[in-house]
PDB file of C-alpha atoms in Angstrom:
ATOM      1  CA  UNK Y 255     -15.526  17.609  -3.355  1.00  0.00           C
ATOM      2  CA  UNK Y 256     -13.162  19.199  -5.804  1.00  0.00           C
ATOM      3  CA  UNK Y 257     -15.656  19.813  -8.273  1.00  0.00           C
ATOM      4  CA  UNK Y 258     -12.934  19.052 -10.642  1.00  0.00           C
ATOM      5  CA  UNK Y 259     -12.353  15.219 -12.061  1.00  0.00           C
ATOM      6  CA  UNK Y 260      -8.867  15.746 -13.146  1.00  0.00           C
ATOM      7  CA  UNK Y 261      -7.967  17.426  -9.633  1.00  0.00           C
ATOM      8  CA  UNK Y 262      -9.835  14.906  -7.727  1.00  0.00           C
ATOM      9  CA  UNK Y 263      -7.749  11.900  -9.865  1.00  0.00           C
ATOM     10  CA  UNK Y 264      -4.539  13.410  -8.966  1.00  0.00           C
ATOM     11  CA  UNK Y 265      -5.691  13.907  -5.502  1.00  0.00           C
ATOM     12  CA  UNK Y 266      -6.739  10.407  -4.969  1.00  0.00           C
ATOM     13  CA  UNK Y 267      -3.696   9.138  -6.633  1.00  0.00           C
ATOM     14  CA  UNK Y 268      -1.550  11.097  -3.893  1.00  0.00           C
ATOM     15  CA  UNK Y 269      -3.714   9.767  -1.196  1.00  0.00           C
ATOM     16  CA  UNK Y 270      -3.164   6.305  -2.728  1.00  0.00           C
ATOM     17  CA  UNK Y 271       0.206   6.441  -2.510  1.00  0.00           C
ATOM     18  CA  UNK Y 272       0.651   8.208   0.722  1.00  0.00           C
ATOM     19  CA  UNK Y 273      -1.552   5.067   1.813  1.00  0.00           C
ATOM     20  CA  UNK Y 274       0.981   2.353   0.015  1.00  0.00           C
ATOM     21  CA  UNK Y 275       3.965   4.291   2.125  1.00  0.00           C
ATOM     22  CA  UNK Y 276       1.848   3.842   5.526  1.00  0.00           C
ATOM     23  CA  UNK Y 277       0.453   0.365   5.026  1.00  0.00           C
ATOM     24  CA  UNK Y 278       2.282  -1.339   7.689  1.00  0.00           C
ATOM     25  CA  UNK Y 279       0.535   0.781  10.171  1.00  0.00           C
ATOM     26  CA  UNK Y 280      -3.190  -0.420   8.788  1.00  0.00           C
ATOM     27  CA  UNK Y 281      -4.896  -2.231  11.236  1.00  0.00           C
ATOM     28  CA  UNK Y 282      -7.778  -3.557   9.728  1.00  0.00           C
ATOM     29  CA  UNK Y 283     -10.386  -2.706   6.968  1.00  0.00           C
ATOM     30  CA  UNK Y 284     -12.108  -0.587   8.661  1.00  0.00           C
ATOM     31  CA  UNK Y 285      -8.766   1.542   9.617  1.00  0.00           C
ATOM     32  CA  UNK Y 286      -7.956   1.655   6.283  1.00  0.00           C
ATOM     33  CA  UNK Y 287     -11.251   2.970   5.364  1.00  0.00           C
ATOM     34  CA  UNK Y 288     -11.299   5.449   7.994  1.00  0.00           C
ATOM     35  CA  UNK Y 289      -7.761   6.647   7.490  1.00  0.00           C
ATOM     36  CA  UNK Y 290      -8.747   6.778   3.130  1.00  0.00           C
ATOM     37  CA  UNK Y 291     -11.716   8.959   4.398  1.00  0.00           C
ATOM     38  CA  UNK Y 292     -10.325  11.277   6.533  1.00  0.00           C
ATOM     39  CA  UNK Y 293      -6.781  11.742   4.601  1.00  0.00           C
ATOM     40  CA  UNK Y 294      -8.810  12.341   1.341  1.00  0.00           C
ATOM     41  CA  UNK Y 295     -11.209  15.265   2.778  1.00  0.00           C
ATOM     42  CA  UNK Y 296      -8.505  17.082   4.829  1.00  0.00           C
ATOM     43  CA  UNK Y 297      -6.409  17.248   1.541  1.00  0.00           C
ATOM     44  CA  UNK Y 298      -9.184  18.343  -0.693  1.00  0.00           C
ATOM     45  CA  UNK Y 299     -10.471  20.786   1.847  1.00  0.00           C
ATOM     46  CA  UNK Y 300      -6.777  22.509   2.021  1.00  0.00           C
ATOM     47  CA  UNK Y 301      -6.310  22.041  -1.761  1.00  0.00           C
ATOM     48  CA  UNK Y 302      -9.976  23.894  -1.595  1.00  0.00           C
ATOM     49  CA  UNK Y 303      -8.534  26.620   0.753  1.00  0.00           C
ATOM     50  CA  UNK Y 304      -5.448  27.472  -1.434  1.00  0.00           C
ATOM     51  CA  UNK Y 305      -7.979  28.305  -4.603  1.00  0.00           C
ATOM     52  CA  UNK Y 306     -10.239  31.097  -4.934  1.00  0.00           C
ATOM     53  CA  UNK Y 307     -13.980  30.367  -4.178  1.00  0.00           C
ATOM     54  CA  UNK Y 308     -15.642  29.088  -6.835  1.00  0.00           C
ATOM     55  CA  UNK Y 309     -18.150  31.929  -8.488  1.00  0.00           C
ATOM     56  CA  UNK Y 310     -22.161  30.715  -8.324  1.00  0.00           C
ATOM     57  CA  UNK Y 311     -23.088  30.128 -12.027  1.00  0.00           C
ATOM     58  CA  UNK Y 312     -26.561  30.841 -13.113  1.00  0.00           C
ATOM     59  CA  UNK Y 313     -28.500  27.594 -14.231  1.00  0.00           C
ATOM     60  CA  UNK Y 314     -28.814  27.958 -17.512  1.00  0.00           C
ATOM     61  CA  UNK Y 315     -24.395  28.646 -17.607  1.00  0.00           C
ATOM     62  CA  UNK Y 316     -24.423  25.395 -15.770  1.00  0.00           C
ATOM     63  CA  UNK Y 317     -26.300  23.670 -18.042  1.00  0.00           C
ATOM     64  CA  UNK Y 318     -24.706  24.632 -21.008  1.00  0.00           C
ATOM     65  CA  UNK Y 319     -21.290  23.337 -19.313  1.00  0.00           C
ATOM     66  CA  UNK Y 320     -19.963  20.186 -20.859  1.00  0.00           C
ATOM     67  CA  UNK Y 321     -17.081  17.516 -20.363  1.00  0.00           C
ATOM     68  CA  UNK Y 322     -16.883  16.209 -16.606  1.00  0.00           C
ATOM     69  CA  UNK Y 323     -20.665  14.691 -16.459  1.00  0.00           C
ATOM     70  CA  UNK Y 324     -20.120  11.127 -18.083  1.00  0.00           C
ATOM     71  CA  UNK Y 325     -23.931  10.660 -18.622  1.00  0.00           C
ATOM     72  CA  UNK Y 326     -27.276  12.541 -18.409  1.00  0.00           C
ATOM     73  CA  UNK Y 327     -28.368  12.972 -15.287  1.00  0.00           C
ATOM     74  CA  UNK Y 328     -31.939  14.847 -14.136  1.00  0.00           C
ATOM     75  CA  UNK Y 329     -31.638  18.361 -13.826  1.00  0.00           C
ATOM     76  CA  UNK Y 330     -32.141  18.672 -10.352  1.00  0.00           C
ATOM     77  CA  UNK Y 331     -28.989  16.019  -9.694  1.00  0.00           C
ATOM     78  CA  UNK Y 332     -26.942  17.963 -11.720  1.00  0.00           C
ATOM     79  CA  UNK Y 333     -28.279  21.415  -9.969  1.00  0.00           C
ATOM     80  CA  UNK Y 334     -27.674  19.640  -6.539  1.00  0.00           C
ATOM     81  CA  UNK Y 335     -23.885  18.659  -6.960  1.00  0.00           C
ATOM     82  CA  UNK Y 336     -23.346  22.506  -8.300  1.00  0.00           C
ATOM     83  CA  UNK Y 337     -24.841  23.687  -5.492  1.00  0.00           C
ATOM     84  CA  UNK Y 338     -22.920  21.218  -3.270  1.00  0.00           C
ATOM     85  CA  UNK Y 339     -19.518  22.328  -5.354  1.00  0.00           C
ATOM     86  CA  UNK Y 340     -20.359  25.912  -4.031  1.00  0.00           C
ATOM     87  CA  UNK Y 341     -20.778  25.027  -0.347  1.00  0.00           C
ATOM     88  CA  UNK Y 342     -17.975  25.798   1.999  1.00  0.00           C
ATOM     89  CA  UNK Y 343     -15.151  23.354   2.187  1.00  0.00           C
ATOM     90  CA  UNK Y 344     -15.789  22.110   5.466  1.00  0.00           C
ATOM     91  CA  UNK Y 345     -20.184  21.795   4.993  1.00  0.00           C
ATOM     92  CA  UNK Y 346     -19.162  20.530   1.689  1.00  0.00           C
ATOM     93  CA  UNK Y 347     -17.160  17.446   3.227  1.00  0.00           C
ATOM     94  CA  UNK Y 348     -19.879  17.045   5.497  1.00  0.00           C
ATOM     95  CA  UNK Y 349     -22.595  16.648   3.478  1.00  0.00           C
ATOM     96  CA  UNK Y 350     -20.328  14.494   1.239  1.00  0.00           C
ATOM     97  CA  UNK Y 351     -19.899  12.490   4.222  1.00  0.00           C
ATOM     98  CA  UNK Y 352     -23.387  12.364   5.100  1.00  0.00           C
ATOM     99  CA  UNK Y 353     -24.832  11.585   1.781  1.00  0.00           C
ATOM    100  CA  UNK Y 354     -21.879  10.033  -0.551  1.00  0.00           C
ATOM    101  CA  UNK Y 355     -20.549   8.212   1.947  1.00  0.00           C
ATOM    102  CA  UNK Y 356     -23.234   7.303   4.229  1.00  0.00           C
ATOM    103  CA  UNK Y 357     -21.618   8.401   7.622  1.00  0.00           C
ATOM    104  CA  UNK Y 358     -23.393   8.827  10.583  1.00  0.00           C
ATOM    105  CA  UNK Y 359     -22.956  12.557  12.320  1.00  0.00           C
ATOM    106  CA  UNK Y 360     -20.515  10.810  15.295  1.00  0.00           C
ATOM    107  CA  UNK Y 361     -18.279   9.063  12.379  1.00  0.00           C
ATOM    108  CA  UNK Y 362     -18.316  12.201  10.620  1.00  0.00           C
ATOM    109  CA  UNK Y 363     -17.318  14.187  13.698  1.00  0.00           C
ATOM    110  CA  UNK Y 364     -14.248  11.906  13.896  1.00  0.00           C
ATOM    111  CA  UNK Y 365     -13.132  11.767  10.446  1.00  0.00           C
ATOM    112  CA  UNK Y 366     -12.937  15.376  10.222  1.00  0.00           C
ATOM    113  CA  UNK Y 367     -12.488  16.129  13.761  1.00  0.00           C
ATOM    114  CA  UNK Y 368     -15.049  18.661  14.388  1.00  0.00           C
ATOM    115  CA  UNK Y 369     -17.575  18.477  17.190  1.00  0.00           C
ATOM    116  CA  UNK Y 370     -20.826  16.703  17.034  1.00  0.00           C
ATOM    117  CA  UNK Y 371     -22.318  19.798  17.306  1.00  0.00           C
ATOM    118  CA  UNK Y 372     -20.530  21.663  14.416  1.00  0.00           C
ATOM    119  CA  UNK Y 373     -21.452  18.451  12.325  1.00  0.00           C
ATOM    120  CA  UNK Y 374     -25.328  18.909  13.089  1.00  0.00           C
ATOM    121  CA  UNK Y 375     -24.859  22.667  12.358  1.00  0.00           C
ATOM    122  CA  UNK Y 376     -23.328  22.177   8.970  1.00  0.00           C
ATOM    123  CA  UNK Y 377     -25.801  19.349   7.897  1.00  0.00           C
ATOM    124  CA  UNK Y 378     -28.626  21.694   9.223  1.00  0.00           C
ATOM    125  CA  UNK Y 379     -27.910  24.863   7.335  1.00  0.00           C
ATOM    126  CA  UNK Y 380     -26.333  23.067   3.924  1.00  0.00           C
ATOM    127  CA  UNK Y 381     -29.628  21.173   3.908  1.00  0.00           C
ATOM    128  CA  UNK Y 382     -31.581  24.225   3.933  1.00  0.00           C
ATOM    129  CA  UNK Y 383     -29.622  26.288   1.668  1.00  0.00           C
ATOM    130  CA  UNK Y 384     -29.403  23.247  -0.819  1.00  0.00           C
ATOM    131  CA  UNK Y 385     -33.389  22.814  -0.409  1.00  0.00           C
ATOM    132  CA  UNK Y 386     -34.039  26.199  -0.753  1.00  0.00           C
ATOM    133  CA  UNK Y 387     -31.995  26.882  -4.096  1.00  0.00           C
ATOM    134  CA  UNK Y 388     -33.467  23.151  -5.499  1.00  0.00           C
ATOM    135  CA  UNK Y 389     -36.818  24.699  -5.022  1.00  0.00           C
ATOM    136  CA  UNK Y 390     -35.634  27.878  -6.952  1.00  0.00           C
ATOM    137  CA  UNK Y 391     -34.710  25.688  -9.469  1.00  0.00           C
ATOM    138  CA  UNK Y 392     -37.711  23.831  -9.910  1.00  0.00           C
ATOM    139  CA  UNK Y 393     -39.918  26.822  -9.749  1.00  0.00           C
ATOM    140  CA  UNK Y 394     -38.059  28.567 -12.710  1.00  0.00           C
ATOM    141  CA  UNK Y 395     -38.857  25.179 -15.077  1.00  0.00           C
ATOM    142  CA  UNK Y 396     -42.145  24.880 -14.077  1.00  0.00           C
ATOM    143  CA  UNK Y 397     -44.574  26.158 -16.433  1.00  0.00           C
ATOM    144  CA  UNK Y 398     -46.737  29.501 -15.488  1.00  0.00           C
TER     145      UNK Y 398
ATOM    146  CA  UNK X 164     -40.600  15.168   1.682  1.00  0.00           C
ATOM    147  CA  UNK X 165     -37.511  15.649   3.691  1.00  0.00           C
ATOM    148  CA  UNK X 166     -36.426  12.032   2.951  1.00  0.00           C
ATOM    149  CA  UNK X 167     -37.365  12.595  -0.807  1.00  0.00           C
ATOM    150  CA  UNK X 168     -35.283  15.584  -0.802  1.00  0.00           C
ATOM    151  CA  UNK X 169     -32.045  13.553   0.808  1.00  0.00           C
ATOM    152  CA  UNK X 170     -32.885  10.484  -1.081  1.00  0.00           C
ATOM    153  CA  UNK X 171     -32.347  12.985  -4.048  1.00  0.00           C
ATOM    154  CA  UNK X 172     -28.912  14.189  -2.375  1.00  0.00           C
ATOM    155  CA  UNK X 173     -27.733  10.978  -2.433  1.00  0.00           C
ATOM    156  CA  UNK X 174     -28.359   9.964  -5.731  1.00  0.00           C
ATOM    157  CA  UNK X 175     -26.805  13.242  -6.772  1.00  0.00           C
ATOM    158  CA  UNK X 176     -23.368  12.255  -4.826  1.00  0.00           C
ATOM    159  CA  UNK X 177     -23.493   8.864  -5.959  1.00  0.00           C
ATOM    160  CA  UNK X 178     -19.772   8.264  -6.610  1.00  0.00           C
ATOM    161  CA  UNK X 179     -18.615   7.739 -10.215  1.00  0.00           C
ATOM    162  CA  UNK X 180     -16.192   4.687 -10.898  1.00  0.00           C
ATOM    163  CA  UNK X 181     -12.741   6.413 -12.243  1.00  0.00           C
ATOM    164  CA  UNK X 182     -12.227   3.578 -14.412  1.00  0.00           C
ATOM    165  CA  UNK X 183      -8.842   1.211 -15.076  1.00  0.00           C
ATOM    166  CA  UNK X 184      -7.235   3.995 -16.250  1.00  0.00           C
ATOM    167  CA  UNK X 185      -7.203   5.400 -12.757  1.00  0.00           C
ATOM    168  CA  UNK X 186      -6.026   2.217 -11.505  1.00  0.00           C
ATOM    169  CA  UNK X 187      -3.637   2.180 -14.310  1.00  0.00           C
ATOM    170  CA  UNK X 188      -1.849   5.586 -13.337  1.00  0.00           C
ATOM    171  CA  UNK X 189      -2.039   4.799  -9.385  1.00  0.00           C
ATOM    172  CA  UNK X 190       0.270   1.478 -10.090  1.00  0.00           C
ATOM    173  CA  UNK X 191       2.406   3.297 -12.506  1.00  0.00           C
ATOM    174  CA  UNK X 192       3.421   5.921  -9.593  1.00  0.00           C
ATOM    175  CA  UNK X 193       3.978   3.489  -7.453  1.00  0.00           C
ATOM    176  CA  UNK X 194       6.370   1.493  -9.312  1.00  0.00           C
ATOM    177  CA  UNK X 195       8.146   4.495 -10.078  1.00  0.00           C
ATOM    178  CA  UNK X 196       8.042   5.844  -6.743  1.00  0.00           C
ATOM    179  CA  UNK X 197       9.043   2.524  -5.034  1.00  0.00           C
ATOM    180  CA  UNK X 198      12.716   2.635  -4.291  1.00  0.00           C
ATOM    181  CA  UNK X 199      15.013  -0.647  -5.454  1.00  0.00           C
ATOM    182  CA  UNK X 200      14.786  -2.817  -2.522  1.00  0.00           C
ATOM    183  CA  UNK X 201      17.617  -2.690  -0.264  1.00  0.00           C
ATOM    184  CA  UNK X 202      20.033  -5.534   0.015  1.00  0.00           C
ATOM    185  CA  UNK X 203      19.008  -7.780   2.947  1.00  0.00           C
ATOM    186  CA  UNK X 204      19.877  -6.725   6.268  1.00  0.00           C
ATOM    187  CA  UNK X 205      23.381  -8.598   7.279  1.00  0.00           C
ATOM    188  CA  UNK X 206      24.045  -9.788   3.563  1.00  0.00           C
ATOM    189  CA  UNK X 207      27.416  -8.819   3.593  1.00  0.00           C
ATOM    190  CA  UNK X 208      27.825 -10.177   7.156  1.00  0.00           C
ATOM    191  CA  UNK X 209      26.506 -13.510   5.647  1.00  0.00           C
ATOM    192  CA  UNK X 210      28.727 -13.325   2.617  1.00  0.00           C
ATOM    193  CA  UNK X 211      31.709 -12.999   4.827  1.00  0.00           C
ATOM    194  CA  UNK X 212      30.359 -16.238   7.027  1.00  0.00           C
ATOM    195  CA  UNK X 213      29.706 -18.306   4.465  1.00  0.00           C
ATOM    196  CA  UNK X 214      32.993 -17.306   3.042  1.00  0.00           C
ATOM    197  CA  UNK X 215      34.881 -18.244   6.557  1.00  0.00           C
ATOM    198  CA  UNK X 216      33.071 -21.536   6.976  1.00  0.00           C
ATOM    199  CA  UNK X 217      33.842 -22.648   3.311  1.00  0.00           C
ATOM    200  CA  UNK X 218      37.452 -21.861   4.330  1.00  0.00           C
ATOM    201  CA  UNK X 219      37.113 -23.778   7.124  1.00  0.00           C
ATOM    202  CA  UNK X 220      35.559 -26.846   5.763  1.00  0.00           C
ATOM    203  CA  UNK X 221      38.656 -26.496   2.990  1.00  0.00           C
ATOM    204  CA  UNK X 222      41.429 -26.230   5.388  1.00  0.00           C
ATOM    205  CA  UNK X 223      39.860 -29.197   7.614  1.00  0.00           C
ATOM    206  CA  UNK X 224      39.626 -31.547   4.395  1.00  0.00           C
ATOM    207  CA  UNK X 225      43.145 -30.820   3.761  1.00  0.00           C
ATOM    208  CA  UNK X 226      44.251 -31.297   7.181  1.00  0.00           C
ATOM    209  CA  UNK X 227      42.294 -34.977   7.148  1.00  0.00           C
ATOM    210  CA  UNK X 228      43.289 -35.829   3.683  1.00  0.00           C
ATOM    211  CA  UNK X 229      47.260 -35.646   4.683  1.00  0.00           C
ATOM    212  CA  UNK X 230      46.633 -37.465   7.974  1.00  0.00           C
ATOM    213  CA  UNK X 231      45.285 -40.138   5.908  1.00  0.00           C
ATOM    214  CA  UNK X 232      48.275 -39.804   3.541  1.00  0.00           C
ATOM    215  CA  UNK X 233      50.570 -39.916   6.359  1.00  0.00           C
ATOM    216  CA  UNK X 234      49.024 -42.807   8.465  1.00  0.00           C
ATOM    217  CA  UNK X 235      48.896 -44.702   5.120  1.00  0.00           C
ATOM    218  CA  UNK X 236      52.518 -44.132   4.559  1.00  0.00           C
ATOM    219  CA  UNK X 237      53.196 -45.430   8.214  1.00  0.00           C
ATOM    220  CA  UNK X 238      51.029 -48.493   7.614  1.00  0.00           C
ATOM    221  CA  UNK X 239      53.177 -49.294   4.410  1.00  0.00           C
ATOM    222  CA  UNK X 240      56.099 -48.746   6.153  1.00  0.00           C
ATOM    223  CA  UNK X 241      55.296 -51.015   8.918  1.00  0.00           C
ATOM    224  CA  UNK X 242      54.446 -53.532   6.346  1.00  0.00           C
ATOM    225  CA  UNK X 243      57.612 -53.133   4.627  1.00  0.00           C
ATOM    226  CA  UNK X 244      59.401 -54.050   8.003  1.00  0.00           C
ATOM    227  CA  UNK X 245      57.387 -56.941   9.207  1.00  0.00           C
ATOM    228  CA  UNK X 246      58.188 -58.421   5.495  1.00  0.00           C
ATOM    229  CA  UNK X 247      61.806 -57.461   6.346  1.00  0.00           C
ATOM    230  CA  UNK X 248      62.124 -59.288   9.221  1.00  0.00           C
ATOM    231  CA  UNK X 249      60.012 -62.599   8.005  1.00  0.00           C
ATOM    232  CA  UNK X 250      62.701 -62.769   5.199  1.00  0.00           C
ATOM    233  CA  UNK X 251      65.310 -62.442   7.550  1.00  0.00           C
ATOM    234  CA  UNK X 252      63.962 -64.984   9.957  1.00  0.00           C
ATOM    235  CA  UNK X 253      64.307 -67.191   7.195  1.00  0.00           C
ATOM    236  CA  UNK X 254      67.208 -66.649   6.310  1.00  0.00           C
ATOM    237  CA  UNK X 255      68.826 -66.921   9.533  1.00  0.00           C
ATOM    238  CA  UNK X 256      66.988 -70.158  10.063  1.00  0.00           C
ATOM    239  CA  UNK X 257      68.395 -71.400   7.039  1.00  0.00           C
ATOM    240  CA  UNK X 258      71.749 -70.878   8.063  1.00  0.00           C
ATOM    241  CA  UNK X 259      70.845 -72.242  11.090  1.00  0.00           C
ATOM    242  CA  UNK X 260      69.920 -75.537   9.526  1.00  0.00           C
ATOM    243  CA  UNK X 261      73.166 -75.141   7.382  1.00  0.00           C
ATOM    244  CA  UNK X 262      75.117 -74.767  10.337  1.00  0.00           C
ATOM    245  CA  UNK X 263      73.906 -77.695  12.133  1.00  0.00           C
ATOM    246  CA  UNK X 264      73.709 -80.446   9.535  1.00  0.00           C
ATOM    247  CA  UNK X 265      77.448 -80.215   9.336  1.00  0.00           C
ATOM    248  CA  UNK X 266      77.934 -81.886  12.569  1.00  0.00           C
TER     249      UNK X 266
END
């Protein structure tokens, strides 16, 4: 969500500390999972809104980046992660909750306190953007 | 096609294990931020209550011991009185016999 491993770890640690202070309020495993997702996403979105937007990078620049990626990935998956990182915070949160946490749109709406229609709209538009840009990536790589 | 793309997206976004170092960092921060446990509620009152109980028991033991002591002294005094009376009775009897033998 934050596109920065160190920031993500810091935020995750803060969330776990907060969870530890509120352990007495946890009612069940599902409640705990819901609370963790909700708080993490909200804090990540707040963090992103405080920071300047990340500029889009070209594919060549993205491929030359080193460091954060720990294992070799197919090029398209890497590109997808970069593209997701460039989505607006709210849309990014929706995509991650759908395709990383495997929540359905109703659960996403509840976690992020959005209407169901807003969630579906974010999903539809984000998928269209991602598909289009990955399609361009594939077209560039295909030999002519 | 749509399913393939979404599957690719799921694969691209799969969670990355942060590793044991992350867990260790969280635990370190947890122990550093957790305040030292406060004394048990009511502990000072508990201390006073227990001290009072001990004092009460001690006083009780002393009082009982003194009573037992005095009772023993009384019993001894009674015993001595009875012995004295017996001896007196013996002597009076002897005196009576001596007095009566002379007639």
